[in-house]
Amino acid sequence: MKGNKDVLIIGGGVIGLACAHYLTHRGAHVTIIERNEIGMAASHGNCGLLCFSDIIPLCSPGTVGNELKKALKGISPLYIKPSLDMNLLAWLLRFALKCSHAHMRTGTRAKFEILTYSIPLLEALLAQPSMACDFEQKGLLMVYKNRENFESFGTTNAFLERFNLGCQRIEKDQLHAMEPALSHDMAGAWLNPSDWHLRPDMLMAAWRNALAQKGVKMEEQCRFLNFDIKGRTITGVNTTRGNFRADAVVLATGAWAPETVKQLKLNLPIQPGKGYSITMERPGLCPTHACSLAERKVVVTPWKSGYRLGGTMEFSGNNNYLNPKRLDMLIAGAKAYLKEPLGHPVIEEWTGMRPMTYDDLPIIDWAPNHDNLVVAAGHGMLGVTLATGTGKIVSDMILDRQPQINIQPFGMARFN
């Protein structure tokens, strides 16, 4: 399929915009349809971390036991709403079964390849003057209160060093000189220079404007209804704003992907993993690095233009309910580590749905029974980090180029 073809992208989050970016660069005519507003779902209020060192799958040996221990102490970021939802129960069982050394090895290799592939693409994107988004390459500081936990990360760091993603060990005295905003009772920290941060809402606004200037059409408040299908071809997409026709269709609806493809009977085991954030003005004593507060799994992201606390993982279905207890957990976590944990005023309290697969790998593949539909979903907590790599892969798939990395691990055949 040559570059002058029409492509319809369902979903206006960071993955949808990334696909539009590379398709447009190759000469395709792109339309994005979005159920709400472009960039206002999970792409808007996340912590803005670019975690290229996040190569170890969430489903790793010991994960289930560690979270149960934290739950008993009342500090676990994980909450699973009691439910008889069989899809969620099956997903949780499969996640637990994936917590093996075998999957840790295969999943790490797959994540490492696509994360590494995304780095130069993202650097090139963010080097454009039009993409101003408070981007900084200072590294991610993983801060520990507990000495045993601090020391035990050394084993993980040794594993990361095999991939040239090792961290710098920061002892307690050095940490206080480096980050005066941290409380004095920290045990130490590990600084990973491979990780960056930016302000995601600024990124989405800038990227949207850049794509609009390049001729990408954007239909907002445009809810997907169903597909028109002839044989193995999607011939049209019906929405609340009419019918759209294209030579190829990209499904990039994140946590709503399973709902979007019900008509096609595709097996997309994606569950919405609800995250929360609080955006504020910068406190008087503000961290200079993005910080992961290790024991509480709370992220603190400082920008020139603001300050955000974020985290938690809640499985409670697709909903926008702001649970005040979850917001309180973010504040309590920050208070345990920072001298001035809060800035004033609070600008936004937010929740969004991360699209979680049980093996912690994205889905990037042609739909098995439809020759012109590509699925790009299930990026979990790495949507912004993996956006450029995913967008370039999808562009190559649609415009008849071989992707430059092995995408077999991200195929849908693994769910059969």
Short mmCIF file of C-alpha atoms in Angstrom, two decimals:
data_model
loop_
_atom_site.label_atom_id
_atom_site.label_comp_id
_atom_site.label_asym_id
_atom_site.label_seq_id
_atom_site.Cartn_x
_atom_site.Cartn_y
_atom_site.Cartn_z
CA MET A 1 0.00 0.00 0.00
CA LYS A 2 1.62 3.23 -1.15
CA GLY A 3 1.96 6.44 0.80
CA ASN A 4 -0.94 8.32 -0.81
CA LYS A 5 -3.58 6.04 0.69
CA ASP A 6 -6.31 7.10 3.10
CA VAL A 7 -5.88 5.85 6.67
CA LEU A 8 -8.44 6.13 9.46
CA ILE A 9 -7.18 6.02 13.05
CA ILE A 10 -9.70 5.19 15.76
CA GLY A 11 -8.43 6.80 18.95
CA GLY A 12 -6.82 10.19 19.56
CA GLY A 13 -4.42 9.34 22.38
CA VAL A 14 -0.64 9.32 22.19
CA ILE A 15 -0.52 6.07 20.17
CA GLY A 16 -3.04 7.40 17.64
CA LEU A 17 -1.12 10.66 17.22
CA ALA A 18 2.16 8.79 16.82
CA CYS A 19 0.70 6.60 14.09
CA ALA A 20 -0.65 9.71 12.34
CA HIS A 21 2.77 11.38 12.61
CA TYR A 22 4.67 8.67 10.73
CA LEU A 23 1.90 7.90 8.24
CA THR A 24 1.62 11.58 7.31
CA HIS A 25 5.39 11.83 6.96
CA ARG A 26 5.19 9.08 4.34
CA GLY A 27 2.42 10.85 2.41
CA ALA A 28 -0.69 9.09 3.69
CA HIS A 29 -3.95 11.02 4.12
CA VAL A 30 -4.93 10.55 7.77
CA THR A 31 -8.14 11.08 9.70
CA ILE A 32 -8.37 10.55 13.48
CA ILE A 33 -11.69 9.93 15.16
CA GLU A 34 -11.86 10.37 18.95
CA ARG A 35 -14.76 9.60 21.29
CA ASN A 36 -14.00 12.64 23.49
CA GLU A 37 -11.23 15.19 22.96
CA ILE A 38 -7.83 14.50 21.41
CA GLY A 39 -5.25 13.69 24.09
CA MET A 40 -7.57 13.91 27.10
CA ALA A 41 -7.62 10.26 28.22
CA ALA A 42 -4.64 8.32 29.65
CA SER A 43 -2.30 10.52 27.60
CA HIS A 44 -3.28 13.66 29.53
CA GLY A 45 -2.74 13.19 33.25
CA ASN A 46 -0.05 10.52 33.51
CA CYS A 47 3.27 11.20 35.22
CA GLY A 48 5.10 12.01 32.00
CA LEU A 49 7.92 9.55 32.61
CA LEU A 50 9.86 8.15 29.66
CA CYS A 51 11.06 4.91 31.21
CA PHE A 52 13.41 3.31 28.72
CA SER A 53 14.86 1.22 31.54
CA ASP A 54 11.45 -0.36 32.25
CA ILE A 55 12.34 -3.59 30.47
CA ILE A 56 11.32 -6.05 33.21
CA PRO A 57 7.66 -7.10 32.84
CA LEU A 58 5.27 -6.26 35.68
CA CYS A 59 4.43 -9.96 35.81
CA SER A 60 7.74 -11.10 37.28
CA PRO A 61 8.53 -13.68 39.96
CA GLY A 62 7.49 -12.43 43.38
CA THR A 63 5.15 -9.69 42.18
CA VAL A 64 1.96 -11.26 43.55
CA GLY A 65 3.49 -12.01 46.96
CA ASN A 66 5.02 -8.55 47.29
CA GLU A 67 1.71 -6.84 46.55
CA LEU A 68 -0.13 -9.03 49.04
CA LYS A 69 2.35 -8.02 51.75
CA LYS A 70 1.86 -4.33 50.93
CA ALA A 71 -1.91 -4.78 50.92
CA LEU A 72 -1.76 -6.20 54.45
CA LYS A 73 0.23 -3.12 55.52
CA GLY A 74 -2.28 -0.83 53.82
CA ILE A 75 0.31 0.74 51.48
CA SER A 76 -0.24 -1.20 48.26
CA PRO A 77 -0.88 0.96 45.19
CA LEU A 78 -2.96 -1.94 43.84
CA TYR A 79 -6.73 -2.10 44.36
CA ILE A 80 -9.01 -4.69 42.79
CA LYS A 81 -12.71 -3.95 43.18
CA PRO A 82 -14.59 -7.09 44.29
CA SER A 83 -16.41 -8.28 41.20
CA LEU A 84 -17.78 -11.29 39.38
CA ASP A 85 -16.40 -9.95 36.09
CA MET A 86 -15.14 -13.18 34.51
CA ASN A 87 -12.92 -11.33 32.03
CA LEU A 88 -11.11 -9.58 34.89
CA LEU A 89 -10.81 -12.77 36.92
CA ALA A 90 -9.38 -14.62 33.92
CA TRP A 91 -6.98 -11.73 33.27
CA LEU A 92 -5.75 -11.77 36.87
CA LEU A 93 -5.20 -15.54 36.75
CA ARG A 94 -3.23 -15.27 33.52
CA PHE A 95 -1.16 -12.42 34.97
CA ALA A 96 -0.29 -14.61 37.97
CA LEU A 97 0.65 -17.51 35.69
CA LYS A 98 2.98 -15.20 33.73
CA CYS A 99 4.95 -14.33 36.90
CA SER A 100 7.69 -16.75 35.93
CA HIS A 101 11.39 -16.62 35.20
CA ALA A 102 10.71 -17.86 31.66
CA HIS A 103 8.38 -14.95 30.86
CA MET A 104 10.69 -12.51 32.59
CA ARG A 105 13.45 -13.51 30.14
CA THR A 106 11.32 -13.44 26.97
CA GLY A 107 9.31 -10.38 27.99
CA THR A 108 12.44 -8.44 28.90
CA ARG A 109 14.01 -9.10 25.50
CA ALA A 110 10.86 -7.97 23.68
CA LYS A 111 10.43 -4.83 25.80
CA PHE A 112 14.11 -3.96 25.48
CA GLU A 113 13.95 -4.12 21.69
CA ILE A 114 10.94 -1.86 21.24
CA LEU A 115 12.02 0.56 24.00
CA THR A 116 15.48 0.89 22.46
CA TYR A 117 13.93 1.37 19.02
CA SER A 118 11.75 4.20 20.37
CA ILE A 119 14.59 6.27 21.88
CA PRO A 120 16.09 7.96 18.78
CA LEU A 121 12.64 8.44 17.27
CA LEU A 122 11.44 10.24 20.38
CA GLU A 123 14.60 12.33 20.60
CA ALA A 124 14.09 13.45 17.00
CA LEU A 125 10.45 14.33 17.67
CA LEU A 126 11.16 16.32 20.83
CA ALA A 127 14.04 18.20 19.16
CA GLN A 128 11.48 19.99 16.97
CA PRO A 129 10.85 23.55 18.24
CA SER A 130 7.08 23.06 17.86
CA MET A 131 7.10 20.22 20.42
CA ALA A 132 7.82 22.23 23.59
CA CYS A 133 6.65 20.15 26.57
CA ASP A 134 9.03 20.76 29.52
CA PHE A 135 11.18 17.84 28.34
CA GLU A 136 14.23 17.02 30.49
CA GLN A 137 16.84 14.25 30.32
CA LYS A 138 17.90 14.28 33.98
CA GLY A 139 17.17 10.64 34.76
CA LEU A 140 14.73 9.04 37.17
CA LEU A 141 15.61 8.96 40.87
CA MET A 142 14.27 5.87 42.68
CA VAL A 143 14.17 6.79 46.36
CA TYR A 144 14.08 4.29 49.23
CA LYS A 145 13.17 4.77 52.90
CA ASN A 146 13.96 1.20 53.87
CA ARG A 147 17.63 0.19 53.86
CA GLU A 148 16.90 -3.46 53.02
CA ASN A 149 14.80 -2.44 50.02
CA PHE A 150 17.51 -0.03 48.90
CA GLU A 151 20.16 -2.75 49.04
CA SER A 152 17.96 -5.36 47.36
CA PHE A 153 17.57 -3.18 44.27
CA GLY A 154 21.21 -3.97 43.61
CA THR A 155 20.12 -7.37 42.24
CA THR A 156 17.74 -5.69 39.80
CA ASN A 157 20.43 -3.20 38.86
CA ALA A 158 22.86 -6.01 38.05
CA PHE A 159 20.22 -7.40 35.69
CA LEU A 160 19.73 -3.97 34.05
CA GLU A 161 23.47 -3.58 33.59
CA ARG A 162 23.42 -6.54 31.17
CA PHE A 163 21.41 -4.25 28.88
CA ASN A 164 23.53 -1.14 29.53
CA LEU A 165 20.67 0.31 31.56
CA GLY A 166 22.29 0.28 34.99
CA CYS A 167 21.72 2.90 37.67
CA GLN A 168 24.03 5.06 39.73
CA ARG A 169 23.92 4.17 43.44
CA ILE A 170 23.29 7.25 45.59
CA GLU A 171 24.16 6.87 49.27
CA LYS A 172 22.22 8.68 51.96
CA ASP A 173 24.63 11.59 52.49
CA GLN A 174 25.08 12.13 48.76
CA LEU A 175 21.30 11.99 48.26
CA HIS A 176 20.64 14.87 50.66
CA ALA A 177 23.15 17.04 48.81
CA MET A 178 21.64 16.07 45.47
CA GLU A 179 17.96 16.48 46.44
CA PRO A 180 17.39 18.81 49.43
CA ALA A 181 13.64 18.42 48.91
CA LEU A 182 13.77 14.85 50.27
CA SER A 183 13.29 14.16 53.98
CA HIS A 184 16.36 13.26 56.02
CA ASP A 185 15.27 9.70 56.83
CA MET A 186 15.84 8.30 53.34
CA ALA A 187 18.06 5.20 53.09
CA GLY A 188 19.40 6.03 49.63
CA ALA A 189 18.44 6.12 45.97
CA TRP A 190 19.32 4.80 42.53
CA LEU A 191 19.52 7.24 39.61
CA ASN A 192 18.77 5.82 36.17
CA PRO A 193 20.13 8.24 33.54
CA SER A 194 18.33 6.34 30.75
CA ASP A 195 14.95 7.70 31.85
CA TRP A 196 13.56 11.14 31.02
CA HIS A 197 10.41 13.11 31.74
CA LEU A 198 8.11 15.64 30.09
CA ARG A 199 4.70 17.21 30.61
CA PRO A 200 2.27 14.96 28.72
CA ASP A 201 -0.63 17.40 28.36
CA MET A 202 1.75 19.91 26.75
CA LEU A 203 3.11 17.18 24.47
CA MET A 204 -0.37 16.20 23.31
CA ALA A 205 -1.40 19.80 22.63
CA ALA A 206 1.80 20.51 20.69
CA TRP A 207 1.61 17.26 18.70
CA ARG A 208 -2.04 17.81 17.86
CA ASN A 209 -1.29 21.29 16.51
CA ALA A 210 1.68 20.04 14.48
CA LEU A 211 -0.40 17.27 12.89
CA ALA A 212 -3.27 19.63 12.11
CA GLN A 213 -0.82 21.91 10.30
CA LYS A 214 0.29 18.91 8.22
CA GLY A 215 -3.27 18.22 7.12
CA VAL A 216 -4.38 15.48 9.52
CA LYS A 217 -8.14 15.64 9.94
CA MET A 218 -9.44 15.27 13.49
CA GLU A 219 -13.02 14.42 14.39
CA GLU A 220 -13.70 14.86 18.12
CA GLN A 221 -16.80 13.89 20.12
CA CYS A 222 -17.08 11.18 17.49
CA ARG A 223 -18.07 7.85 19.01
CA PHE A 224 -17.38 4.63 17.16
CA LEU A 225 -20.47 2.50 16.46
CA ASN A 226 -19.47 -0.40 14.22
CA PHE A 227 -17.60 -1.53 11.13
CA ASP A 228 -18.82 -2.06 7.59
CA ILE A 229 -17.21 -5.29 6.42
CA LYS A 230 -16.97 -6.98 3.03
CA GLY A 231 -15.17 -10.29 3.06
CA ARG A 232 -11.84 -9.72 4.81
CA THR A 233 -11.88 -5.96 4.36
CA ILE A 234 -13.10 -3.15 6.60
CA THR A 235 -14.88 -0.96 4.05
CA GLY A 236 -16.14 1.69 6.45
CA VAL A 237 -16.45 2.81 10.05
CA ASN A 238 -19.79 4.07 11.35
CA THR A 239 -19.77 6.73 14.06
CA THR A 240 -22.09 9.20 15.73
CA ARG A 241 -20.79 11.73 13.20
CA GLY A 242 -21.32 9.64 10.10
CA ASN A 243 -19.53 7.03 8.04
CA PHE A 244 -15.78 7.15 7.34
CA ARG A 245 -14.10 5.17 4.58
CA ALA A 246 -10.40 4.44 4.24
CA ASP A 247 -7.94 2.05 2.65
CA ALA A 248 -6.61 1.03 6.06
CA VAL A 249 -7.81 1.35 9.65
CA VAL A 250 -5.73 1.61 12.83
CA LEU A 251 -7.33 0.68 16.14
CA ALA A 252 -5.67 2.75 18.89
CA THR A 253 -8.43 2.99 21.49
CA GLY A 254 -6.34 1.96 24.50
CA ALA A 255 -8.38 0.54 27.36
CA TRP A 256 -11.53 0.66 25.17
CA ALA A 257 -10.01 -1.62 22.50
CA PRO A 258 -11.86 -4.81 23.54
CA GLU A 259 -15.17 -2.95 23.45
CA THR A 260 -14.35 -1.48 20.04
CA VAL A 261 -13.70 -4.88 18.41
CA LYS A 262 -16.58 -6.89 19.90
CA GLN A 263 -18.19 -7.05 16.46
CA LEU A 264 -15.01 -8.65 15.07
CA LYS A 265 -14.76 -11.21 17.89
CA LEU A 266 -11.08 -10.43 18.41
CA ASN A 267 -9.44 -11.68 21.58
CA LEU A 268 -7.85 -8.57 23.11
CA PRO A 269 -7.26 -9.31 26.82
CA ILE A 270 -6.85 -5.69 27.88
CA GLN A 271 -8.06 -4.50 31.27
CA PRO A 272 -8.33 -0.83 32.32
CA GLY A 273 -5.72 -0.18 35.02
CA LYS A 274 -6.90 3.04 36.60
CA GLY A 275 -4.27 5.59 37.57
CA TYR A 276 -4.61 8.87 39.49
CA SER A 277 -2.72 12.12 39.56
CA ILE A 278 -2.80 15.52 41.25
CA THR A 279 -1.33 18.50 39.41
CA MET A 280 -0.23 21.55 41.39
CA GLU A 281 1.93 24.61 41.27
CA ARG A 282 5.51 23.85 42.25
CA PRO A 283 6.13 23.78 46.03
CA GLY A 284 8.73 26.17 47.43
CA LEU A 285 11.21 23.32 47.93
CA CYS A 286 10.70 21.25 44.78
CA PRO A 287 12.64 18.16 43.65
CA THR A 288 14.97 18.73 40.71
CA HIS A 289 14.60 15.15 39.43
CA ALA A 290 11.55 13.09 38.65
CA CYS A 291 11.34 10.74 41.62
CA SER A 292 9.83 7.30 42.12
CA LEU A 293 9.05 6.88 45.83
CA ALA A 294 9.85 3.21 45.87
CA GLU A 295 7.97 1.71 48.79
CA ARG A 296 4.77 3.65 48.05
CA LYS A 297 4.95 3.46 44.22
CA VAL A 298 4.18 7.18 43.97
CA VAL A 299 5.82 9.27 41.25
CA VAL A 300 6.75 12.92 41.73
CA THR A 301 7.27 14.82 38.48
CA PRO A 302 8.60 18.39 38.59
CA TRP A 303 8.31 20.61 35.53
CA LYS A 304 9.21 24.22 34.89
CA SER A 305 5.47 24.86 34.56
CA GLY A 306 4.14 22.73 37.42
CA TYR A 307 4.32 19.66 39.63
CA ARG A 308 2.48 16.33 39.65
CA LEU A 309 1.97 13.40 42.02
CA GLY A 310 0.80 10.22 40.33
CA GLY A 311 0.44 6.49 40.63
CA THR A 312 -1.81 3.66 41.91
CA MET A 313 -3.25 0.75 39.94
CA GLU A 314 -6.96 0.16 40.30
CA PHE A 315 -8.97 -2.50 38.53
CA SER A 316 -12.57 -1.31 38.78
CA GLY A 317 -13.75 -1.18 35.17
CA ASN A 318 -13.87 1.69 32.70
CA ASN A 319 -15.13 4.66 34.72
CA ASN A 320 -14.07 8.20 35.54
CA TYR A 321 -14.94 8.12 39.24
CA LEU A 322 -12.32 9.99 41.30
CA ASN A 323 -11.93 7.90 44.43
CA PRO A 324 -10.77 10.32 47.16
CA LYS A 325 -9.04 7.46 49.05
CA ARG A 326 -6.76 6.85 46.07
CA LEU A 327 -5.89 10.55 45.84
CA ASP A 328 -5.18 10.54 49.57
CA MET A 329 -2.73 7.67 49.04
CA LEU A 330 -0.72 9.82 46.62
CA ILE A 331 -0.56 12.66 49.16
CA ALA A 332 0.35 10.31 52.02
CA GLY A 333 3.09 8.75 49.93
CA ALA A 334 4.57 12.13 49.06
CA LYS A 335 4.42 13.27 52.71
CA ALA A 336 6.48 10.23 53.73
CA TYR A 337 9.38 11.26 51.49
CA LEU A 338 9.31 15.01 50.88
CA LYS A 339 9.79 18.04 53.11
CA GLU A 340 7.25 20.03 51.07
CA PRO A 341 5.10 17.38 49.39
CA LEU A 342 2.35 19.68 48.12
CA GLY A 343 2.20 22.77 45.98
CA HIS A 344 -0.63 25.30 46.02
CA PRO A 345 -3.03 25.72 44.43
CA VAL A 346 -4.12 22.32 43.15
CA ILE A 347 -4.74 22.70 39.43
CA GLU A 348 -6.27 19.32 38.59
CA GLU A 349 -7.26 16.03 40.20
CA TRP A 350 -7.40 13.37 37.50
CA THR A 351 -7.95 9.70 36.74
CA GLY A 352 -7.35 7.76 33.54
CA MET A 353 -7.37 4.20 32.22
CA ARG A 354 -4.12 2.47 31.33
CA PRO A 355 -4.61 -0.36 28.80
CA MET A 356 -3.05 -3.35 30.61
CA THR A 357 -2.26 -6.72 29.02
CA TYR A 358 -1.61 -9.64 31.36
CA ASP A 359 1.88 -10.25 29.90
CA ASP A 360 2.82 -6.53 30.03
CA LEU A 361 3.55 -6.39 26.30
CA PRO A 362 1.72 -4.16 23.80
CA ILE A 363 -0.40 -5.48 20.96
CA ILE A 364 0.83 -4.40 17.51
CA ASP A 365 -0.51 -6.65 14.78
CA TRP A 366 -2.76 -7.07 11.78
CA ALA A 367 -6.22 -8.27 12.78
CA PRO A 368 -6.22 -11.98 11.89
CA ASN A 369 -9.40 -12.00 9.80
CA HIS A 370 -9.32 -8.49 8.33
CA ASP A 371 -6.60 -7.55 5.87
CA ASN A 372 -6.64 -3.77 6.36
CA LEU A 373 -7.01 -3.40 10.15
CA VAL A 374 -3.99 -2.88 12.41
CA VAL A 375 -4.36 -3.08 16.19
CA ALA A 376 -2.04 -0.85 18.25
CA ALA A 377 -3.13 -1.04 21.89
CA GLY A 378 -2.27 -2.47 25.30
CA HIS A 379 0.76 -0.29 26.07
CA GLY A 380 0.13 -0.33 29.82
CA MET A 381 2.12 2.33 31.66
CA LEU A 382 4.49 2.93 28.72
CA GLY A 383 2.21 4.62 26.20
CA VAL A 384 4.19 7.85 25.93
CA THR A 385 7.52 5.99 26.06
CA LEU A 386 6.57 3.53 23.30
CA ALA A 387 4.52 5.91 21.16
CA THR A 388 7.15 6.77 18.54
CA GLY A 389 8.33 3.19 18.13
CA THR A 390 4.75 1.96 17.78
CA GLY A 391 3.81 4.74 15.36
CA LYS A 392 6.77 3.99 13.10
CA ILE A 393 6.05 0.24 13.15
CA VAL A 394 2.37 0.79 12.27
CA SER A 395 3.32 3.16 9.45
CA ASP A 396 5.72 0.59 8.01
CA MET A 397 3.10 -2.16 8.24
CA ILE A 398 0.42 -0.15 6.44
CA LEU A 399 2.72 1.33 3.79
CA ASP A 400 4.30 -1.98 2.78
CA ARG A 401 7.61 -1.76 4.59
CA GLN A 402 9.09 -4.41 6.83
CA PRO A 403 9.18 -3.17 10.45
CA GLN A 404 12.76 -2.62 11.58
CA ILE A 405 12.37 -4.77 14.70
CA ASN A 406 10.82 -8.15 15.39
CA ILE A 407 7.15 -7.56 16.22
CA GLN A 408 6.21 -11.23 16.64
CA PRO A 409 6.16 -10.93 20.48
CA PHE A 410 3.47 -8.24 20.15
CA GLY A 411 1.18 -10.33 17.95
CA MET A 412 -2.30 -11.55 18.85
CA ALA A 413 -1.41 -15.20 18.23
CA ARG A 414 0.08 -15.28 21.74
CA PHE A 415 -3.41 -15.11 23.23
CA ASN A 416 -4.70 -18.21 21.43
#
